[in-house]
Amino acid sequence: MIFWLSCMTFLFSNPQAPDAVLKRVDWDAVQVARCIDNYMTGTATGNRDQIRKAFLPNAGLQFIRDGKPTRFPVEDYVAFFKEGVATGRTGRLVSADITGTAAMVKVEIHTKKRRFTDYLVLLKVGDDWKIAEKIAFSVSKGDQ
C-alpha cells in the first residue's frame, strides 16, 4: 500500500496538463499504479496470483545472461517466487510515461545482494493496464 501511494504521488505531479487530458491521464495513472503495485507487492510477498495479475498471459522477462539475450515466459518468472514467502525486496517507481494505450515504467528494486532496474512495457486492455514485457538489468551491490 505504501508503494501504491508513492506511485500515486509521482504520477499526479503534472499540474500543467489541460483538465480533460489530466482527468484521462489521472485515471490511467491510477490503473498503471495498481498494476505496478501488484507487481511490486506480489514479488515482495511471494503472492503468485498477485504477480500474475500484473502481467499479460503472454508476457515475458528479458535480460542479458552470459552476454546473450535471454527470455523467460511470465509463468517461469512467477515460479521464481515461493508462494507466501516474503523476499525482502523493496522498490520504488522511478518514472512513468503514459501515451494512449501504451506505457513505459521504470522501477528500481533492492534485495540484500542486488539492485535491479526494470523497464516495464504496459498495455491497456479494456480498463486494465498489464505488463506486456519486463526488461531487467541487475548489479551486485558489491559492484556498485
Coordinates of N, CA and C in Angstrom, one line a residue:
M1 N 0.8 -1.2 0.0 CA 0.0 0.0 0.0 C 0.9 1.3 0.0
I2 N 2.0 1.3 0.8 CA 2.8 2.4 0.8 C 3.4 2.7 -0.6
F3 N 3.8 1.6 -1.3 CA 4.4 1.7 -2.6 C 3.3 2.3 -3.5
W4 N 2.1 1.9 -3.4 CA 1.0 2.4 -4.3 C 0.8 3.9 -4.0
L5 N 0.8 4.3 -2.8 CA 0.7 5.7 -2.5 C 1.8 6.5 -3.1
S6 N 3.0 6.0 -3.0 CA 4.2 6.7 -3.6 C 4.0 6.8 -5.1
C7 N 3.5 5.8 -5.7 CA 3.2 5.8 -7.2 C 2.2 6.9 -7.5
M8 N 1.2 7.0 -6.7 CA 0.2 8.0 -7.0 C 0.7 9.4 -6.9
T9 N 1.6 9.6 -5.9 CA 2.2 11.0 -5.7 C 3.0 11.3 -6.9
F10 N 3.8 10.3 -7.4 CA 4.7 10.5 -8.5 C 3.8 10.8 -9.8
L11 N 2.8 10.0 -10.0 CA 2.1 10.1 -11.3 C 1.2 11.3 -11.4
F12 N 0.8 11.9 -10.3 CA -0.1 13.0 -10.3 C 0.6 14.4 -10.2
S13 N 1.9 14.4 -10.5 CA 2.7 15.6 -10.3 C 2.8 16.4 -11.6
N14 N 1.8 16.4 -12.4 CA 1.8 17.2 -13.6 C 0.6 18.2 -13.6
P15 N 0.8 19.3 -12.9 CA -0.3 20.3 -12.9 C -0.5 21.1 -14.1
Q16 N 0.4 21.0 -15.1 CA 0.4 21.8 -16.3 C -0.6 21.3 -17.4
A17 N -1.1 20.0 -17.3 CA -1.9 19.4 -18.3 C -3.3 20.1 -18.3
P18 N -4.0 20.2 -19.5 CA -5.4 20.7 -19.5 C -6.3 19.7 -18.8
D19 N -7.4 20.2 -18.2 CA -8.3 19.4 -17.4 C -8.7 18.1 -18.0
A20 N -9.2 18.2 -19.2 CA -9.7 17.0 -19.9 C -8.6 15.9 -20.0
V21 N -7.5 16.4 -20.4 CA -6.3 15.4 -20.6 C -5.9 14.9 -19.2
L22 N -5.9 15.8 -18.2 CA -5.4 15.4 -16.9 C -6.4 14.4 -16.3
K23 N -7.7 14.5 -16.5 CA -8.6 13.5 -16.0 C -8.4 12.2 -16.6
R24 N -8.2 12.1 -17.9 CA -8.0 10.9 -18.6 C -6.6 10.3 -18.1
V25 N -5.6 11.1 -18.1 CA -4.3 10.6 -17.7 C -4.3 10.2 -16.2
D26 N -5.1 11.0 -15.4 CA -5.1 10.6 -13.9 C -5.8 9.2 -13.8
W27 N -6.8 8.9 -14.5 CA -7.5 7.6 -14.4 C -6.5 6.5 -14.9
D28 N -5.8 6.8 -16.0 CA -4.8 5.8 -16.5 C -3.7 5.7 -15.5
A29 N -3.3 6.8 -14.8 CA -2.2 6.8 -13.9 C -2.6 5.9 -12.7
V30 N -3.8 6.0 -12.2 CA -4.3 5.2 -11.1 C -4.2 3.7 -11.5
Q31 N -4.6 3.4 -12.7 CA -4.6 2.0 -13.2 C -3.2 1.5 -13.4
V32 N -2.3 2.3 -13.9 CA -0.9 1.9 -14.0 C -0.3 1.7 -12.6
A33 N -0.6 2.6 -11.7 CA -0.1 2.4 -10.3 C -0.6 1.1 -9.7
R34 N -1.8 0.8 -10.0 CA -2.3 -0.5 -9.4 C -1.6 -1.7 -10.0
C35 N -1.3 -1.6 -11.3 CA -0.6 -2.7 -11.9 C 0.8 -2.8 -11.3
I36 N 1.5 -1.7 -11.2 CA 2.8 -1.7 -10.6 C 2.8 -2.2 -9.2
D37 N 1.8 -1.8 -8.4 CA 1.6 -2.2 -7.0 C 1.5 -3.7 -7.0
N38 N 0.7 -4.3 -7.9 CA 0.5 -5.8 -7.9 C 1.8 -6.4 -8.2
Y39 N 2.6 -5.9 -9.1 CA 3.9 -6.4 -9.4 C 4.9 -6.3 -8.2
M40 N 5.0 -5.1 -7.6 CA 6.0 -4.9 -6.6 C 5.6 -5.6 -5.3
T41 N 4.3 -5.6 -4.9 CA 3.8 -6.2 -3.7 C 3.8 -7.7 -3.8
G42 N 3.4 -8.2 -5.0 CA 3.3 -9.6 -5.2 C 4.7 -10.3 -5.2
T43 N 5.7 -9.6 -5.8 CA 7.1 -10.2 -5.8 C 7.7 -10.0 -4.4
A44 N 7.3 -9.0 -3.6 CA 7.9 -8.8 -2.3 C 7.3 -9.8 -1.3
T45 N 6.1 -10.2 -1.5 CA 5.4 -11.1 -0.5 C 5.3 -12.5 -1.0
G46 N 5.7 -12.8 -2.2 CA 5.5 -14.2 -2.7 C 4.1 -14.5 -3.0
N47 N 3.3 -13.6 -3.4 CA 1.9 -13.8 -3.8 C 1.9 -14.0 -5.3
R48 N 1.9 -15.2 -5.7 CA 2.0 -15.5 -7.2 C 0.8 -15.0 -7.9
D49 N -0.4 -15.2 -7.4 CA -1.6 -14.7 -8.1 C -1.5 -13.2 -8.3
Q50 N -1.0 -12.5 -7.3 CA -0.9 -11.0 -7.4 C 0.1 -10.7 -8.5
I51 N 1.2 -11.4 -8.6 CA 2.2 -11.2 -9.7 C 1.5 -11.4 -11.0
R52 N 0.8 -12.6 -11.2 CA 0.2 -12.9 -12.4 C -0.8 -11.8 -12.8
K53 N -1.5 -11.2 -11.8 CA -2.5 -10.1 -12.1 C -1.9 -8.9 -12.8
A54 N -0.6 -8.7 -12.6 CA 0.1 -7.6 -13.1 C 0.5 -7.8 -14.6
F55 N 0.6 -9.0 -15.0 CA 1.1 -9.3 -16.4 C 0.1 -9.8 -17.3
L56 N 0.3 -9.6 -18.6 CA -0.5 -10.3 -19.7 C 0.0 -11.7 -19.7
P57 N -0.9 -12.7 -20.0 CA -0.6 -14.1 -20.0 C 0.6 -14.4 -20.9
N58 N 0.8 -13.7 -22.0 CA 1.9 -14.0 -22.9 C 3.2 -13.1 -22.7
A59 N 3.2 -12.4 -21.5 CA 4.3 -11.5 -21.2 C 5.6 -12.4 -20.9
G60 N 6.7 -11.7 -20.9 CA 7.9 -12.3 -20.6 C 8.9 -11.4 -19.9
L61 N 10.0 -12.0 -19.4 CA 11.1 -11.3 -18.8 C 12.3 -11.5 -19.7
Q62 N 12.9 -10.3 -20.0 CA 14.1 -10.4 -20.9 C 15.3 -9.7 -20.1
F63 N 16.5 -10.3 -20.3 CA 17.7 -9.8 -19.8 C 18.9 -10.4 -20.5
I64 N 20.1 -9.9 -20.2 CA 21.3 -10.4 -20.8 C 21.9 -11.4 -19.8
R65 N 22.2 -12.6 -20.2 CA 22.8 -13.7 -19.4 C 24.0 -14.2 -20.2
D66 N 25.2 -14.1 -19.6 CA 26.4 -14.5 -20.2 C 26.6 -13.9 -21.6
G67 N 26.2 -12.6 -21.7 CA 26.4 -11.8 -22.9 C 25.4 -12.1 -24.0
K68 N 24.3 -12.9 -23.7 CA 23.3 -13.3 -24.7 C 21.9 -12.9 -24.2
P69 N 21.1 -12.4 -25.1 CA 19.7 -12.1 -24.7 C 19.0 -13.4 -24.3
T70 N 18.3 -13.2 -23.2 CA 17.5 -14.4 -22.6 C 16.1 -13.9 -22.4
R71 N 15.1 -14.8 -22.6 CA 13.7 -14.5 -22.3 C 13.1 -15.7 -21.6
F72 N 12.4 -15.4 -20.6 CA 11.5 -16.3 -19.9 C 10.1 -16.0 -20.0
P73 N 9.2 -16.9 -20.2 CA 7.8 -16.6 -20.1 C 7.4 -16.2 -18.7
V74 N 6.3 -15.5 -18.6 CA 5.9 -14.9 -17.3 C 5.7 -16.0 -16.3
E75 N 5.2 -17.2 -16.7 CA 5.0 -18.3 -15.7 C 6.3 -18.8 -15.1
D76 N 7.3 -18.8 -15.9 CA 8.6 -19.2 -15.4 C 9.1 -18.1 -14.4
Y77 N 8.9 -16.9 -14.7 CA 9.2 -15.8 -13.8 C 8.5 -15.9 -12.5
V78 N 7.2 -16.2 -12.6 CA 6.3 -16.3 -11.4 C 6.8 -17.5 -10.5
A79 N 7.3 -18.5 -11.2 CA 7.8 -19.7 -10.4 C 9.1 -19.4 -9.6
F80 N 9.8 -18.4 -9.9 CA 11.0 -18.0 -9.1 C 10.6 -17.7 -7.7
F81 N 9.3 -17.3 -7.4 CA 8.9 -16.9 -6.1 C 8.2 -18.0 -5.4
K82 N 8.6 -18.3 -4.2 CA 7.9 -19.3 -3.3 C 6.6 -18.7 -2.8
E83 N 5.5 -19.4 -3.0 CA 4.2 -18.9 -2.6 C 4.2 -18.5 -1.1
G84 N 3.8 -17.3 -0.8 CA 3.7 -16.8 0.6 C 5.0 -16.5 1.3
V85 N 6.1 -16.6 0.7 CA 7.4 -16.4 1.3 C 7.9 -15.0 0.9
A86 N 8.0 -14.1 1.9 CA 8.5 -12.7 1.7 C 9.9 -12.8 1.2
T87 N 10.2 -11.9 0.2 CA 11.6 -11.9 -0.3 C 12.5 -10.8 0.2
G88 N 11.9 -9.9 0.9 CA 12.7 -8.8 1.4 C 13.0 -7.7 0.4
R89 N 12.4 -7.8 -0.8 CA 12.6 -6.9 -1.9 C 11.9 -5.6 -1.5
T90 N 12.6 -4.5 -1.8 CA 11.9 -3.1 -1.7 C 12.1 -2.5 -3.0
G91 N 11.3 -1.5 -3.3 CA 11.4 -0.9 -4.6 C 10.8 0.5 -4.7
R92 N 11.0 1.2 -5.8 CA 10.4 2.5 -6.0 C 10.2 2.7 -7.5
L93 N 9.2 3.5 -7.7 CA 8.9 3.9 -9.1 C 9.8 5.0 -9.4
V94 N 10.5 4.9 -10.5 CA 11.5 5.9 -10.9 C 10.8 6.9 -11.9
S95 N 10.1 6.3 -12.9 CA 9.5 7.1 -13.9 C 8.4 6.4 -14.6
A96 N 7.4 7.1 -15.2 CA 6.3 6.5 -15.9 C 5.9 7.5 -17.0
D97 N 5.7 6.9 -18.2 CA 5.3 7.7 -19.4 C 4.1 6.9 -20.0
I98 N 2.9 7.6 -20.0 CA 1.7 7.0 -20.5 C 1.3 7.8 -21.7
T99 N 1.0 7.0 -22.8 CA 0.6 7.6 -24.1 C -0.5 6.7 -24.6
G100 N -1.8 7.2 -24.6 CA -2.9 6.3 -25.2 C -3.0 5.0 -24.4
T101 N -2.8 3.9 -25.2 CA -2.9 2.6 -24.6 C -1.6 1.9 -24.3
A102 N -0.5 2.7 -24.3 CA 0.8 2.2 -24.1 C 1.5 3.0 -22.9
A103 N 2.3 2.3 -22.2 CA 3.1 3.0 -21.1 C 4.4 2.3 -20.9
M104 N 5.4 3.1 -20.5 CA 6.7 2.6 -20.1 C 7.0 3.1 -18.7
V105 N 7.3 2.1 -17.8 CA 7.5 2.4 -16.4 C 8.9 1.9 -16.0
K106 N 9.6 2.7 -15.3 CA 10.9 2.2 -14.8 C 10.8 2.1 -13.3
V107 N 11.2 1.0 -12.8 CA 11.3 0.7 -11.3 C 12.6 0.3 -10.9
E108 N 13.0 0.6 -9.7 CA 14.2 0.1 -9.1 C 13.9 -0.8 -7.9
I109 N 14.5 -1.9 -7.8 CA 14.3 -2.9 -6.8 C 15.6 -3.3 -6.1
H110 N 15.5 -3.3 -4.8 CA 16.7 -3.7 -4.0 C 16.4 -5.0 -3.2
T111 N 17.4 -5.9 -3.3 CA 17.4 -7.1 -2.4 C 18.7 -6.9 -1.6
K112 N 18.9 -7.9 -0.7 CA 20.1 -7.8 0.1 C 21.4 -7.8 -0.7
K113 N 21.4 -8.5 -1.8 CA 22.6 -8.7 -2.6 C 22.6 -7.9 -3.9
R114 N 21.5 -7.5 -4.5 CA 21.4 -7.0 -5.8 C 20.5 -5.8 -5.9
R115 N 20.8 -4.9 -6.9 CA 19.9 -3.8 -7.3 C 19.5 -4.1 -8.7
F116 N 18.2 -4.1 -8.9 CA 17.6 -4.4 -10.2 C 17.0 -3.1 -10.7
T117 N 17.1 -2.9 -12.0 CA 16.4 -1.8 -12.7 C 15.5 -2.5 -13.8
D118 N 14.2 -2.3 -13.7 CA 13.3 -3.0 -14.6 C 12.6 -1.9 -15.4
Y119 N 12.5 -2.2 -16.7 CA 11.8 -1.3 -17.7 C 10.6 -2.2 -18.0
L120 N 9.4 -1.7 -17.6 CA 8.1 -2.4 -17.8 C 7.3 -1.8 -18.9
V121 N 7.0 -2.5 -20.0 CA 6.2 -2.0 -21.1 C 4.8 -2.5 -20.7
L122 N 3.9 -1.6 -20.6 CA 2.5 -1.9 -20.3 C 1.5 -1.6 -21.4
L123 N 0.5 -2.4 -21.5 CA -0.6 -2.1 -22.5 C -1.9 -2.0 -21.7
K124 N -2.8 -1.2 -22.2 CA -4.1 -1.0 -21.7 C -5.0 -2.0 -22.4
V125 N -5.6 -2.9 -21.6 CA -6.6 -3.9 -22.2 C -7.9 -3.6 -21.5
G126 N -8.9 -3.1 -22.2 CA -10.1 -2.6 -21.6 C -9.8 -1.5 -20.7
D127 N -10.1 -1.6 -19.4 CA -9.8 -0.6 -18.4 C -8.6 -0.9 -17.6
D128 N -8.0 -2.1 -17.9 CA -6.8 -2.6 -17.1 C -5.5 -2.4 -17.8
W129 N -4.5 -2.0 -17.0 CA -3.2 -1.9 -17.5 C -2.4 -3.2 -17.1
K130 N -1.7 -3.8 -18.0 CA -0.9 -5.0 -17.8 C 0.5 -4.9 -18.3
I131 N 1.4 -5.6 -17.6 CA 2.8 -5.6 -18.1 C 2.8 -6.5 -19.3
A132 N 3.3 -6.0 -20.4 CA 3.4 -6.8 -21.6 C 4.8 -7.5 -21.7
E133 N 5.8 -6.7 -21.2 CA 7.2 -7.2 -21.2 C 8.0 -6.5 -20.1
K134 N 8.9 -7.3 -19.5 CA 9.7 -6.8 -18.5 C 11.2 -6.9 -19.0
I135 N 11.9 -5.8 -19.0 CA 13.3 -5.9 -19.4 C 14.1 -5.5 -18.1
A136 N 15.0 -6.4 -17.8 CA 15.7 -6.3 -16.5 C 17.2 -6.2 -16.6
F137 N 17.7 -5.4 -15.7 CA 19.2 -5.3 -15.5 C 19.4 -5.4 -14.0
S138 N 20.5 -6.1 -13.6 CA 20.8 -6.1 -12.2 C 22.3 -6.0 -12.0
V139 N 22.7 -5.6 -10.9 CA 24.1 -5.4 -10.5 C 24.2 -5.9 -9.0
S140 N 25.3 -6.5 -8.7 CA 25.6 -6.9 -7.4 C 25.9 -5.7 -6.5
K141 N 25.4 -5.6 -5.3 CA 25.6 -4.4 -4.5 C 27.1 -4.2 -4.2
G142 N 27.8 -5.3 -4.3 CA 29.3 -5.1 -4.1 C 30.0 -4.5 -5.3
D143 N 29.3 -4.5 -6.5 CA 29.9 -3.9 -7.7 C 29.5 -2.5 -7.9
Q144 N 28.7 -1.9 -7.0 CA 28.2 -0.6 -7.3 C 29.3 0.5 -7.0

